[in-house]
PDB file of C-alpha atoms in Angstrom:
ATOM      1  CA  MET Y  20     113.185 106.850 146.619  1.00 91.00           C
ATOM      2  CA  LYS Y  21     110.084 108.221 144.960  1.00 88.00           C
ATOM      3  CA  SER Y  22     109.079 111.587 143.627  1.00 89.00           C
ATOM      4  CA  VAL Y  23     105.441 112.555 144.251  1.00 92.00           C
ATOM      5  CA  LEU Y  24     102.983 115.201 143.033  1.00 96.00           C
ATOM      6  CA  LYS Y  25     101.474 117.300 145.773  1.00 97.00           C
ATOM      7  CA  LEU Y  26      98.091 118.871 145.615  1.00 97.00           C
ATOM      8  CA  GLU Y  27      98.573 122.711 146.472  1.00 97.00           C
ATOM      9  CA  LEU Y  28      95.792 125.311 147.210  1.00 98.00           C
ATOM     10  CA  GLU Y  29      95.914 127.006 143.513  1.00 98.00           C
ATOM     11  CA  GLU Y  30      94.664 123.662 142.235  1.00 98.00           C
ATOM     12  CA  ALA Y  31      92.196 123.263 144.952  1.00 98.00           C
ATOM     13  CA  LYS Y  32      90.804 126.790 144.376  1.00 98.00           C
ATOM     14  CA  VAL Y  33      90.471 125.669 140.689  1.00 98.00           C
ATOM     15  CA  MET Y  34      88.463 122.724 141.675  1.00 98.00           C
ATOM     16  CA  ILE Y  35      86.130 124.419 144.099  1.00 98.00           C
ATOM     17  CA  GLU Y  36      85.282 127.290 141.608  1.00 98.00           C
ATOM     18  CA  ALA Y  37      84.475 124.596 138.958  1.00 98.00           C
ATOM     19  CA  ALA Y  38      82.479 122.742 141.388  1.00 98.00           C
ATOM     20  CA  LYS Y  39      80.391 125.759 142.505  1.00 98.00           C
ATOM     21  CA  LYS Y  40      79.729 126.625 138.749  1.00 98.00           C
ATOM     22  CA  ALA Y  41      78.470 122.977 138.258  1.00 98.00           C
ATOM     23  CA  ALA Y  42      76.494 122.999 141.405  1.00 98.00           C
ATOM     24  CA  ALA Y  43      74.692 126.196 140.073  1.00 98.00           C
ATOM     25  CA  GLU Y  44      74.045 124.580 136.711  1.00 98.00           C
ATOM     26  CA  VAL Y  45      72.279 121.508 138.572  1.00 98.00           C
ATOM     27  CA  ASN Y  46      70.498 123.729 141.143  1.00 98.00           C
ATOM     28  CA  ALA Y  47      72.319 122.379 144.214  1.00 98.00           C
ATOM     29  CA  LEU Y  48      73.689 124.270 147.072  1.00 98.00           C
ATOM     30  CA  GLU Y  49      76.795 122.350 147.829  1.00 98.00           C
ATOM     31  CA  SER Y  50      79.703 122.030 150.222  1.00 98.00           C
ATOM     32  CA  ILE Y  51      82.984 121.062 148.524  1.00 98.00           C
ATOM     33  CA  CYS Y  52      86.022 119.986 150.238  1.00 98.00           C
ATOM     34  CA  ILE Y  53      89.472 119.346 148.663  1.00 99.00           C
ATOM     35  CA  VAL Y  54      92.048 117.256 150.739  1.00 98.00           C
ATOM     36  CA  ASP Y  55      95.709 116.214 150.259  1.00 98.00           C
ATOM     37  CA  ASP Y  56      96.949 112.610 150.039  1.00 97.00           C
ATOM     38  CA  GLY Y  57      96.763 112.440 153.879  1.00 96.00           C
ATOM     39  CA  GLY Y  58      93.208 113.313 154.079  1.00 96.00           C
ATOM     40  CA  TYR Y  59      93.945 116.752 155.345  1.00 97.00           C
ATOM     41  CA  ILE Y  60      91.752 119.863 154.151  1.00 98.00           C
ATOM     42  CA  VAL Y  61      93.412 121.965 151.620  1.00 98.00           C
ATOM     43  CA  ALA Y  62      90.195 123.960 150.960  1.00 98.00           C
ATOM     44  CA  LEU Y  63      86.593 123.861 151.911  1.00 98.00           C
ATOM     45  CA  GLU Y  64      83.672 125.963 151.043  1.00 98.00           C
ATOM     46  CA  ARG Y  65      79.901 125.945 151.629  1.00 98.00           C
ATOM     47  CA  MET Y  66      77.805 127.677 149.214  1.00 98.00           C
ATOM     48  CA  ASN Y  67      75.425 130.423 150.639  1.00 98.00           C
ATOM     49  CA  GLY Y  68      72.430 128.724 151.729  1.00 98.00           C
ATOM     50  CA  GLY Y  69      73.863 125.282 151.714  1.00 98.00           C
ATOM     51  CA  ARG Y  70      73.160 122.840 154.770  1.00 97.00           C
ATOM     52  CA  ILE Y  71      75.236 123.278 157.892  1.00 98.00           C
ATOM     53  CA  THR Y  72      75.921 119.620 158.149  1.00 97.00           C
ATOM     54  CA  GLY Y  73      77.535 119.842 154.349  1.00 98.00           C
ATOM     55  CA  PRO Y  74      81.138 120.898 155.404  1.00 98.00           C
ATOM     56  CA  GLU Y  75      81.477 117.828 157.708  1.00 97.00           C
ATOM     57  CA  ILE Y  76      79.944 115.363 155.416  1.00 97.00           C
ATOM     58  CA  ALA Y  77      81.932 116.735 152.201  1.00 98.00           C
ATOM     59  CA  THR Y  78      85.198 116.515 154.575  1.00 98.00           C
ATOM     60  CA  SER Y  79      84.535 112.875 155.310  1.00 96.00           C
ATOM     61  CA  LYS Y  80      83.629 112.032 151.656  1.00 97.00           C
ATOM     62  CA  ALA Y  81      86.978 113.549 150.571  1.00 98.00           C
ATOM     63  CA  PHE Y  82      88.971 111.885 153.343  1.00 97.00           C
ATOM     64  CA  THR Y  83      87.569 108.469 152.551  1.00 95.00           C
ATOM     65  CA  ALA Y  84      88.297 108.979 148.831  1.00 97.00           C
ATOM     66  CA  SER Y  85      91.666 109.955 149.435  1.00 98.00           C
ATOM     67  CA  GLY Y  86      92.686 107.485 151.944  1.00 95.00           C
ATOM     68  CA  HIS Y  87      91.056 104.453 150.662  1.00 93.00           C
ATOM     69  CA  LYS Y  88      91.504 105.434 146.869  1.00 96.00           C
ATOM     70  CA  ARG Y  89      88.114 105.019 145.548  1.00 95.00           C
ATOM     71  CA  SER Y  90      85.022 106.743 144.872  1.00 97.00           C
ATOM     72  CA  THR Y  91      82.730 106.632 148.018  1.00 96.00           C
ATOM     73  CA  HIS Y  92      79.663 105.274 146.281  1.00 96.00           C
ATOM     74  CA  LEU Y  93      81.625 102.124 145.080  1.00 94.00           C
ATOM     75  CA  PHE Y  94      81.615 100.789 148.786  1.00 89.00           C
ATOM     76  CA  ASN Y  95      77.742 100.158 148.848  1.00 85.00           C
ATOM     77  CA  GLN Y  96      77.118  99.145 145.087  1.00 85.00           C
ATOM     78  CA  PRO Y  97      75.814  95.483 144.865  1.00 84.00           C
ATOM     79  CA  GLY Y  98      78.793  93.343 145.658  1.00 82.00           C
ATOM     80  CA  GLY Y  99      80.857  96.330 147.114  1.00 80.00           C
ATOM     81  CA  PRO Y 100      82.992  95.827 150.014  1.00 81.00           C
ATOM     82  CA  ALA Y 101      80.806  97.570 152.632  1.00 77.00           C
ATOM     83  CA  THR Y 102      77.655  95.517 151.755  1.00 78.00           C
ATOM     84  CA  THR Y 103      76.668  93.060 154.408  1.00 82.00           C
ATOM     85  CA  THR Y 104      78.466  90.241 152.345  1.00 82.00           C
ATOM     86  CA  GLY Y 105      81.332  92.283 151.642  1.00 78.00           C
ATOM     87  CA  GLU Y 106      84.995  91.934 153.049  1.00 81.00           C
ATOM     88  CA  ALA Y 107      84.743  95.435 154.536  1.00 79.00           C
ATOM     89  CA  PHE Y 108      81.431  95.320 156.076  1.00 81.00           C
ATOM     90  CA  GLY Y 109      81.185  97.742 159.064  1.00 78.00           C
ATOM     91  CA  ILE Y 110      84.402  99.754 157.784  1.00 79.00           C
ATOM     92  CA  HIS Y 111      82.752 103.220 158.499  1.00 78.00           C
ATOM     93  CA  VAL Y 112      82.377 102.295 162.194  1.00 79.00           C
ATOM     94  CA  MET Y 113      86.041 101.847 162.625  1.00 79.00           C
ATOM     95  CA  MET Y 114      86.571 105.641 161.980  1.00 78.00           C
ATOM     96  CA  PRO Y 115      83.413 107.136 163.093  1.00 77.00           C
ATOM     97  CA  GLY Y 116      82.788 110.637 161.638  1.00 80.00           C
ATOM     98  CA  LYS Y 117      85.552 110.344 159.081  1.00 89.00           C
ATOM     99  CA  PHE Y 118      84.630 107.410 156.764  1.00 88.00           C
ATOM    100  CA  ALA Y 119      81.892 107.997 154.409  1.00 91.00           C
ATOM    101  CA  ILE Y 120      80.469 105.102 152.292  1.00 90.00           C
ATOM    102  CA  PHE Y 121      77.927 106.857 150.049  1.00 91.00           C
ATOM    103  CA  VAL Y 122      77.791 109.064 146.908  1.00 97.00           C
ATOM    104  CA  GLY Y 123      79.834 112.232 146.664  1.00 98.00           C
ATOM    105  CA  GLY Y 124      83.505 111.496 147.394  1.00 98.00           C
ATOM    106  CA  PHE Y 125      86.199 111.001 144.628  1.00 98.00           C
ATOM    107  CA  PRO Y 126      89.886 110.281 144.640  1.00 98.00           C
ATOM    108  CA  ILE Y 127      92.084 112.962 142.692  1.00 98.00           C
ATOM    109  CA  VAL Y 128      94.254 110.631 140.716  1.00 98.00           C
ATOM    110  CA  VAL Y 129      96.846 112.217 138.544  1.00 98.00           C
ATOM    111  CA  ASN Y 130      99.358 110.450 136.640  1.00 97.00           C
ATOM    112  CA  GLY Y 131      98.087 107.149 138.330  1.00 97.00           C
ATOM    113  CA  GLU Y 132      98.860 108.210 141.781  1.00 97.00           C
ATOM    114  CA  VAL Y 133      96.172 109.321 144.372  1.00 98.00           C
ATOM    115  CA  ILE Y 134      97.268 112.825 145.372  1.00 98.00           C
ATOM    116  CA  GLY Y 135      94.021 113.768 147.281  1.00 98.00           C
ATOM    117  CA  GLY Y 136      90.367 113.748 147.317  1.00 98.00           C
ATOM    118  CA  VAL Y 137      87.213 115.692 146.542  1.00 98.00           C
ATOM    119  CA  GLY Y 138      83.960 115.682 148.668  1.00 98.00           C
ATOM    120  CA  VAL Y 139      80.596 117.057 147.793  1.00 98.00           C
ATOM    121  CA  SER Y 140      77.622 117.303 150.013  1.00 98.00           C
ATOM    122  CA  GLY Y 141      74.326 118.953 149.424  1.00 98.00           C
ATOM    123  CA  GLY Y 142      72.502 117.577 146.613  1.00 98.00           C
ATOM    124  CA  ASN Y 143      71.261 114.187 145.628  1.00 98.00           C
ATOM    125  CA  GLY Y 144      73.513 111.699 144.456  1.00 97.00           C
ATOM    126  CA  GLU Y 145      73.218 112.739 140.666  1.00 98.00           C
ATOM    127  CA  GLN Y 146      74.074 116.310 141.575  1.00 98.00           C
ATOM    128  CA  ASP Y 147      76.864 115.486 143.990  1.00 98.00           C
ATOM    129  CA  THR Y 148      78.487 113.259 141.172  1.00 98.00           C
ATOM    130  CA  ALA Y 149      77.950 115.999 138.503  1.00 98.00           C
ATOM    131  CA  VAL Y 150      79.955 118.535 140.959  1.00 98.00           C
ATOM    132  CA  GLY Y 151      82.562 116.161 141.955  1.00 98.00           C
ATOM    133  CA  THR Y 152      83.516 115.367 138.379  1.00 98.00           C
ATOM    134  CA  ALA Y 153      83.411 118.896 137.267  1.00 98.00           C
ATOM    135  CA  ALA Y 154      85.997 119.545 139.881  1.00 98.00           C
ATOM    136  CA  LEU Y 155      88.251 116.780 138.512  1.00 98.00           C
ATOM    137  CA  LYS Y 156      87.766 117.716 134.836  1.00 98.00           C
ATOM    138  CA  ALA Y 157      88.635 121.359 135.876  1.00 98.00           C
ATOM    139  CA  LEU Y 158      91.949 119.989 137.476  1.00 98.00           C
ATOM    140  CA  GLN Y 159      92.740 118.401 134.090  1.00 98.00           C
ATOM    141  CA  GLN Y 160      92.127 121.657 132.287  1.00 98.00           C
ATOM    142  CA  TYR Y 161      94.083 123.518 134.732  1.00 98.00           C
ATOM    143  CA  LEU Y 162      97.218 120.903 134.605  1.00 98.00           C
ATOM    144  CA  GLY Y 163      97.035 120.419 130.897  1.00 97.00           C
ATOM    145  CA  SER Y 164      98.053 117.645 128.702  1.00 97.00           C
ATOM    146  CA  GLU Y 165     101.321 116.983 130.657  1.00 96.00           C
ATOM    147  CA  TYR Y 166      99.289 115.328 133.455  1.00 98.00           C
ATOM    148  CA  ASP Y 167      96.557 112.775 133.142  1.00 98.00           C
ATOM    149  CA  VAL Y 168      93.636 113.269 135.547  1.00 98.00           C
ATOM    150  CA  MET Y 169      90.925 110.547 136.200  1.00 98.00           C
ATOM    151  CA  THR Y 170      87.698 112.399 135.614  1.00 98.00           C
ATOM    152  CA  GLN Y 171      85.021 109.870 135.480  1.00 97.00           C
ATOM    153  CA  ALA Y 172      82.640 109.015 138.565  1.00 96.00           C
ATOM    154  CA  ASP Y 173      83.772 105.368 139.295  1.00 96.00           C
ATOM    155  CA  ILE Y 174      87.458 105.412 140.452  1.00 95.00           C
ATOM    156  CA  LYS Y 175      89.124 102.710 142.114  1.00 94.00           C
ATOM    157  CA  LYS Y 176      92.927 102.856 142.564  1.00 89.00           C
TER     158      LYS Y 176
END
């Protein structure tokens, strides 16, 4: 039997608020999605003026990061598993509309366990990364020193 941490709405709200603040700082109109460890939406917001496609894309990024336990941009880096020579080439077509292999999705890793994902869509790669990592850093601050949250952009569990 294993005890597990569960992401709840209170944590998701903290993450989204921090992400929106970071989005304003980098001048991006973002959609931010927080999912649990099963890839199900806990919270989702599209900033006023954000693209109408953003919520769906952010959800896919969060789902992928949570389910595959890695930052989504790591799939397409040179030598990455989704490149033409990688072992997972074409993985995104196995789950059409759900699997994103580009920048903006980050697993939420607390005390070494993936408990969810955050997906960000609406800015360029640098903006989406800044917003996503701001959400992770806000979770660390909210949880305090009793918990260890991975807050860097490149996460692979």
